[in-house]
Amino acid sequence: QLQLQESGPGLVKPSETLSLTCTVSGGSIYSSGSYWDWIRQPPGKGLEWIGTISHSGNTNYNPSLKSQVTISVDTSKNQFSLTLSSVTAADTALYYCVSVRSNSSDWYFFDFWGQGALVTVSS
Amino acid sequence: DVVMTQSPLSLPVTLGQPASISCRSSQSLVYSDGNTYLNWFQQRPGQSPRRLIYKVSKRDSGVPDRFSGSGSGTDFTLEISRVEAEDVGVYYCMQGTQWPYTFGQGTKLEIK
């Protein structure tokens, strides 16, 4: 059973960079067909997909955030990370790391979630 | 982007009664591999979302059989046959057919 755990600062100043790390346990981040995603949820609002990275490092980002977002993977630590540059108050949200799996004929979306990391953007 | 539109956004239900949530997509969700990647998630108060249904109608392990999903193309439905107190929360549909993945606005289920 996969377990995901987000970590990182809970408070970021406007115009600075938000950085979060997700540690994966119970499985290898380098498993073939594994994808690792970030989703966020502003307080009291709905879910927004941020982007994804494959086990081999290929990325795809939400165009609404593409200019700000970088997702990277560190297979030696079984972690993947999110950086969001030039943040504003609108980036205040609960940030979740989630898993996606694929095999030759199917995709399985978001079957495992972290508990979420609340990041507040404020001076 | 594929827009996912849920209705209703608020759903008061009496315990033991059925409930139904509609989800419509702005484009067909049939993927090139023939699968339809429409998922349903439940978010209980204070918890991370949990997937209930994947590929329109396949129930995840541990999900009570009172939950069922149906639909095709652009119209999908989540049904709860008899609502229980533990079903309170927000339900989201989500499409994984096309990047960027998108969610519906969420439907808040509450007990009358």
mmCIF file of C-alpha atoms in Angstrom:
data_model
loop_
_atom_site.group_PDB
_atom_site.id
_atom_site.type_symbol
_atom_site.label_atom_id
_atom_site.label_comp_id
_atom_site.label_asym_id
_atom_site.label_seq_id
_atom_site.Cartn_x
_atom_site.Cartn_y
_atom_site.Cartn_z
ATOM 1 C CA GLN A 1 0.000 0.000 0.000
ATOM 2 C CA LEU A 2 1.509 3.287 -1.087
ATOM 3 C CA GLN A 3 1.802 6.119 1.403
ATOM 4 C CA LEU A 4 2.513 9.707 0.406
ATOM 5 C CA GLN A 5 3.559 12.499 2.749
ATOM 6 C CA GLU A 6 3.939 16.162 1.890
ATOM 7 C CA SER A 7 6.449 18.397 3.639
ATOM 8 C CA GLY A 8 7.565 21.985 3.341
ATOM 9 C CA PRO A 9 7.094 25.503 4.715
ATOM 10 C CA GLY A 10 3.580 26.475 5.698
ATOM 11 C CA LEU A 11 4.108 30.170 5.072
ATOM 12 C CA VAL A 12 5.565 31.833 1.980
ATOM 13 C CA LYS A 13 5.881 35.542 1.241
ATOM 14 C CA PRO A 14 4.299 37.040 -1.863
ATOM 15 C CA SER A 15 6.560 36.995 -4.948
ATOM 16 C CA GLU A 16 8.704 34.237 -3.435
ATOM 17 C CA THR A 17 8.879 30.550 -4.342
ATOM 18 C CA LEU A 18 6.775 27.812 -2.783
ATOM 19 C CA SER A 19 8.564 24.464 -2.427
ATOM 20 C CA LEU A 20 7.032 21.182 -1.323
ATOM 21 C CA THR A 21 8.336 17.644 -1.256
ATOM 22 C CA CYS A 22 6.372 14.407 -1.315
ATOM 23 C CA THR A 23 7.953 11.312 0.187
ATOM 24 C CA VAL A 24 6.662 8.019 -1.150
ATOM 25 C CA SER A 25 6.770 4.854 0.928
ATOM 26 C CA GLY A 26 5.462 1.357 0.326
ATOM 27 C CA GLY A 27 6.631 1.368 -3.271
ATOM 28 C CA SER A 28 9.282 2.658 -5.641
ATOM 29 C CA ILE A 29 8.879 6.035 -7.280
ATOM 30 C CA TYR A 30 10.752 4.560 -10.238
ATOM 31 C CA SER A 31 8.210 1.811 -10.931
ATOM 32 C CA SER A 32 7.376 1.588 -14.594
ATOM 33 C CA GLY A 33 4.005 3.135 -15.292
ATOM 34 C CA SER A 34 4.110 5.336 -12.214
ATOM 35 C CA TYR A 35 3.225 9.006 -12.383
ATOM 36 C CA TRP A 36 3.336 11.474 -9.554
ATOM 37 C CA ASP A 37 1.018 14.460 -9.451
ATOM 38 C CA TRP A 38 0.243 17.567 -7.459
ATOM 39 C CA ILE A 39 -3.273 18.838 -6.820
ATOM 40 C CA ARG A 40 -4.270 21.885 -4.802
ATOM 41 C CA GLN A 41 -7.383 23.062 -3.018
ATOM 42 C CA PRO A 42 -7.844 26.668 -1.900
ATOM 43 C CA PRO A 43 -9.598 26.935 1.459
ATOM 44 C CA GLY A 44 -13.277 26.119 1.073
ATOM 45 C CA LYS A 45 -12.966 25.574 -2.672
ATOM 46 C CA GLY A 46 -12.582 22.774 -5.198
ATOM 47 C CA LEU A 47 -9.692 20.754 -6.579
ATOM 48 C CA GLU A 48 -7.221 21.930 -9.217
ATOM 49 C CA TRP A 49 -4.720 19.662 -10.933
ATOM 50 C CA ILE A 50 -1.261 21.256 -11.044
ATOM 51 C CA GLY A 51 0.873 18.799 -12.982
ATOM 52 C CA THR A 52 2.494 15.410 -13.278
ATOM 53 C CA ILE A 53 5.885 13.767 -13.581
ATOM 54 C CA SER A 54 6.623 10.266 -14.797
ATOM 55 C CA HIS A 55 8.999 7.877 -13.122
ATOM 56 C CA SER A 56 11.538 8.809 -15.800
ATOM 57 C CA GLY A 57 11.123 12.552 -15.335
ATOM 58 C CA ASN A 58 8.735 13.549 -18.128
ATOM 59 C CA THR A 59 6.445 16.360 -17.027
ATOM 60 C CA ASN A 60 3.119 17.870 -17.987
ATOM 61 C CA TYR A 61 1.690 20.966 -16.356
ATOM 62 C CA ASN A 62 -1.657 22.703 -16.177
ATOM 63 C CA PRO A 63 -1.406 25.554 -18.716
ATOM 64 C CA SER A 64 -2.984 27.890 -16.158
ATOM 65 C CA LEU A 65 0.104 27.456 -13.962
ATOM 66 C CA LYS A 66 2.740 26.423 -16.473
ATOM 67 C CA SER A 67 4.820 29.585 -16.196
ATOM 68 C CA GLN A 68 5.140 29.135 -12.425
ATOM 69 C CA VAL A 69 5.419 25.371 -11.944
ATOM 70 C CA THR A 70 8.273 22.907 -11.857
ATOM 71 C CA ILE A 71 7.879 19.302 -10.762
ATOM 72 C CA SER A 72 10.965 17.149 -10.274
ATOM 73 C CA VAL A 73 11.744 13.664 -9.026
ATOM 74 C CA ASP A 74 14.564 12.339 -6.838
ATOM 75 C CA THR A 75 14.603 8.587 -7.238
ATOM 76 C CA SER A 76 17.451 8.156 -4.745
ATOM 77 C CA LYS A 77 15.221 9.538 -1.988
ATOM 78 C CA ASN A 78 11.934 8.184 -3.355
ATOM 79 C CA GLN A 79 10.612 11.742 -3.441
ATOM 80 C CA PHE A 80 9.151 14.181 -5.884
ATOM 81 C CA SER A 81 8.865 17.920 -5.500
ATOM 82 C CA LEU A 82 6.830 20.941 -6.484
ATOM 83 C CA THR A 83 8.080 24.478 -6.890
ATOM 84 C CA LEU A 84 5.752 27.358 -7.635
ATOM 85 C CA SER A 85 7.428 30.670 -8.352
ATOM 86 C CA SER A 86 6.214 34.249 -7.908
ATOM 87 C CA VAL A 87 3.388 33.270 -5.603
ATOM 88 C CA THR A 88 0.466 35.489 -4.666
ATOM 89 C CA ALA A 89 -2.348 35.158 -2.156
ATOM 90 C CA ALA A 90 -4.264 33.226 -4.817
ATOM 91 C CA ASP A 91 -1.764 30.386 -4.385
ATOM 92 C CA THR A 92 -2.807 29.858 -0.762
ATOM 93 C CA ALA A 93 -4.114 26.306 -0.691
ATOM 94 C CA LEU A 94 -3.896 22.790 0.634
ATOM 95 C CA TYR A 95 -1.417 21.022 -1.633
ATOM 96 C CA TYR A 96 -1.798 17.280 -2.152
ATOM 97 C CA CYS A 97 0.623 14.836 -3.726
ATOM 98 C CA VAL A 98 -1.080 11.921 -5.447
ATOM 99 C CA SER A 99 -0.248 8.841 -7.483
ATOM 100 C CA VAL A 100 -1.266 7.793 -10.966
ATOM 101 C CA ARG A 101 -0.599 4.360 -12.398
ATOM 102 C CA SER A 102 -0.706 3.065 -15.920
ATOM 103 C CA ASN A 103 -0.172 -0.261 -17.561
ATOM 104 C CA SER A 104 -0.315 -1.236 -21.193
ATOM 105 C CA SER A 105 -4.051 -0.663 -21.445
ATOM 106 C CA ASP A 106 -5.315 1.311 -18.488
ATOM 107 C CA TRP A 107 -4.801 4.375 -16.377
ATOM 108 C CA TYR A 108 -5.628 4.606 -12.672
ATOM 109 C CA PHE A 109 -5.900 8.125 -11.397
ATOM 110 C CA PHE A 110 -5.277 9.431 -7.905
ATOM 111 C CA ASP A 111 -5.712 6.178 -6.017
ATOM 112 C CA PHE A 112 -3.364 7.292 -3.248
ATOM 113 C CA TRP A 113 -3.255 10.756 -1.664
ATOM 114 C CA GLY A 114 -1.087 12.484 0.857
ATOM 115 C CA GLN A 115 -2.732 14.152 3.839
ATOM 116 C CA GLY A 116 -2.151 17.578 2.297
ATOM 117 C CA ALA A 117 0.106 20.490 3.194
ATOM 118 C CA LEU A 118 -1.434 23.887 3.850
ATOM 119 C CA VAL A 119 0.607 26.700 2.363
ATOM 120 C CA THR A 120 -0.351 30.282 3.137
ATOM 121 C CA VAL A 121 1.022 33.119 1.044
ATOM 122 C CA SER A 122 1.259 36.201 3.205
ATOM 123 C CA SER A 123 3.756 38.849 4.181
ATOM 124 C CA ASP B 1 -9.688 22.367 -21.282
ATOM 125 C CA VAL B 2 -12.494 19.899 -20.648
ATOM 126 C CA VAL B 3 -15.058 21.579 -18.415
ATOM 127 C CA MET B 4 -16.777 19.301 -15.909
ATOM 128 C CA THR B 5 -20.161 20.522 -14.705
ATOM 129 C CA GLN B 6 -21.827 18.914 -11.700
ATOM 130 C CA SER B 7 -25.380 19.220 -10.477
ATOM 131 C CA PRO B 8 -26.716 19.804 -7.983
ATOM 132 C CA LEU B 9 -24.036 21.657 -6.069
ATOM 133 C CA SER B 10 -25.887 21.111 -2.800
ATOM 134 C CA LEU B 11 -27.703 17.893 -2.013
ATOM 135 C CA PRO B 12 -29.684 17.550 1.233
ATOM 136 C CA VAL B 13 -30.772 13.936 1.675
ATOM 137 C CA THR B 14 -32.748 12.060 4.311
ATOM 138 C CA LEU B 15 -30.948 9.094 5.852
ATOM 139 C CA GLY B 16 -31.808 5.894 4.035
ATOM 140 C CA GLN B 17 -32.975 7.703 0.921
ATOM 141 C CA PRO B 18 -31.226 7.572 -2.470
ATOM 142 C CA ALA B 19 -29.065 10.335 -3.885
ATOM 143 C CA SER B 20 -27.890 11.114 -7.380
ATOM 144 C CA ILE B 21 -25.211 13.475 -8.705
ATOM 145 C CA SER B 22 -24.866 14.391 -12.358
ATOM 146 C CA CYS B 23 -21.611 15.233 -14.092
ATOM 147 C CA ARG B 24 -21.383 16.494 -17.643
ATOM 148 C CA SER B 25 -18.227 17.062 -19.628
ATOM 149 C CA SER B 26 -17.766 19.628 -22.405
ATOM 150 C CA GLN B 27 -16.187 16.963 -24.624
ATOM 151 C CA SER B 28 -16.439 13.219 -24.959
ATOM 152 C CA LEU B 29 -14.325 11.429 -22.377
ATOM 153 C CA VAL B 30 -13.672 8.388 -24.534
ATOM 154 C CA TYR B 31 -9.899 8.026 -24.812
ATOM 155 C CA SER B 32 -8.000 6.675 -27.815
ATOM 156 C CA ASP B 33 -7.587 3.332 -26.030
ATOM 157 C CA GLY B 34 -11.368 2.969 -25.861
ATOM 158 C CA ASN B 35 -11.571 3.598 -22.122
ATOM 159 C CA THR B 36 -13.518 6.439 -20.536
ATOM 160 C CA TYR B 37 -11.481 7.941 -17.722
ATOM 161 C CA LEU B 38 -14.239 9.393 -15.568
ATOM 162 C CA ASN B 39 -13.641 9.120 -11.841
ATOM 163 C CA TRP B 40 -15.617 10.013 -8.735
ATOM 164 C CA PHE B 41 -14.044 11.153 -5.482
ATOM 165 C CA GLN B 42 -15.468 11.640 -2.011
ATOM 166 C CA GLN B 43 -14.003 14.200 0.376
ATOM 167 C CA ARG B 44 -15.236 13.865 3.923
ATOM 168 C CA PRO B 45 -14.869 16.908 6.191
ATOM 169 C CA GLY B 46 -11.238 17.440 7.143
ATOM 170 C CA GLN B 47 -9.968 14.542 5.015
ATOM 171 C CA SER B 48 -8.118 14.061 1.764
ATOM 172 C CA PRO B 49 -10.265 13.041 -1.186
ATOM 173 C CA ARG B 50 -10.736 9.333 -1.725
ATOM 174 C CA ARG B 51 -11.506 7.718 -5.049
ATOM 175 C CA LEU B 52 -14.803 5.820 -5.117
ATOM 176 C CA ILE B 53 -15.315 5.012 -8.783
ATOM 177 C CA TYR B 54 -12.947 4.794 -11.735
ATOM 178 C CA LYS B 55 -13.582 4.295 -15.442
ATOM 179 C CA VAL B 56 -17.217 5.401 -15.048
ATOM 180 C CA SER B 57 -18.538 2.424 -13.106
ATOM 181 C CA LYS B 58 -15.755 0.422 -11.458
ATOM 182 C CA ARG B 59 -15.982 0.595 -7.693
ATOM 183 C CA ASP B 60 -12.748 0.845 -5.722
ATOM 184 C CA SER B 61 -11.854 -1.766 -3.146
ATOM 185 C CA GLY B 62 -13.574 -1.107 0.157
ATOM 186 C CA VAL B 63 -16.223 1.173 -1.301
ATOM 187 C CA PRO B 64 -19.723 0.107 -0.199
ATOM 188 C CA ASP B 65 -21.877 -1.334 -2.938
ATOM 189 C CA ARG B 66 -24.506 1.331 -2.316
ATOM 190 C CA PHE B 67 -22.278 3.561 -4.483
ATOM 191 C CA SER B 68 -22.567 3.097 -8.229
ATOM 192 C CA GLY B 69 -21.457 4.989 -11.299
ATOM 193 C CA SER B 70 -22.916 5.053 -14.768
ATOM 194 C CA GLY B 71 -22.909 6.998 -17.991
ATOM 195 C CA SER B 72 -21.067 7.377 -21.246
ATOM 196 C CA GLY B 73 -19.621 9.969 -23.586
ATOM 197 C CA THR B 74 -20.326 13.259 -21.854
ATOM 198 C CA ASP B 75 -23.017 12.387 -19.273
ATOM 199 C CA PHE B 76 -22.272 10.577 -16.054
ATOM 200 C CA THR B 77 -24.013 9.863 -12.774
ATOM 201 C CA LEU B 78 -23.001 8.837 -9.271
ATOM 202 C CA GLU B 79 -25.776 7.197 -7.305
ATOM 203 C CA ILE B 80 -26.007 6.280 -3.658
ATOM 204 C CA SER B 81 -28.793 3.788 -3.112
ATOM 205 C CA ARG B 82 -29.357 4.513 0.579
ATOM 206 C CA VAL B 83 -27.529 7.426 2.144
ATOM 207 C CA GLU B 84 -25.798 6.836 5.461
ATOM 208 C CA ALA B 85 -24.399 9.390 7.892
ATOM 209 C CA GLU B 86 -20.810 8.586 6.855
ATOM 210 C CA ASP B 87 -21.595 9.696 3.295
ATOM 211 C CA VAL B 88 -21.626 13.366 4.293
ATOM 212 C CA GLY B 89 -19.018 15.314 2.357
ATOM 213 C CA VAL B 90 -18.231 16.741 -1.048
ATOM 214 C CA TYR B 91 -18.254 14.615 -4.184
ATOM 215 C CA TYR B 92 -16.182 15.445 -7.245
ATOM 216 C CA CYS B 93 -16.146 14.017 -10.716
ATOM 217 C CA MET B 94 -12.830 14.165 -12.523
ATOM 218 C CA GLN B 95 -11.701 13.429 -16.063
ATOM 219 C CA GLY B 96 -8.359 11.862 -16.901
ATOM 220 C CA THR B 97 -8.917 11.568 -20.640
ATOM 221 C CA GLN B 98 -7.300 14.811 -21.651
ATOM 222 C CA TRP B 99 -4.614 17.075 -20.185
ATOM 223 C CA PRO B 100 -5.082 19.147 -18.130
ATOM 224 C CA TYR B 101 -7.044 16.823 -15.896
ATOM 225 C CA THR B 102 -10.091 18.645 -14.587
ATOM 226 C CA PHE B 103 -12.576 18.302 -11.753
ATOM 227 C CA GLY B 104 -16.189 19.257 -11.354
ATOM 228 C CA GLN B 105 -17.061 22.021 -8.899
ATOM 229 C CA GLY B 106 -18.083 19.536 -6.231
ATOM 230 C CA THR B 107 -21.454 18.519 -4.794
ATOM 231 C CA LYS B 108 -21.946 18.921 -1.071
ATOM 232 C CA LEU B 109 -24.058 16.123 0.368
ATOM 233 C CA GLU B 110 -25.627 16.781 3.740
ATOM 234 C CA ILE B 111 -28.212 15.013 5.856
ATOM 235 C CA LYS B 112 -31.609 16.701 6.134
#
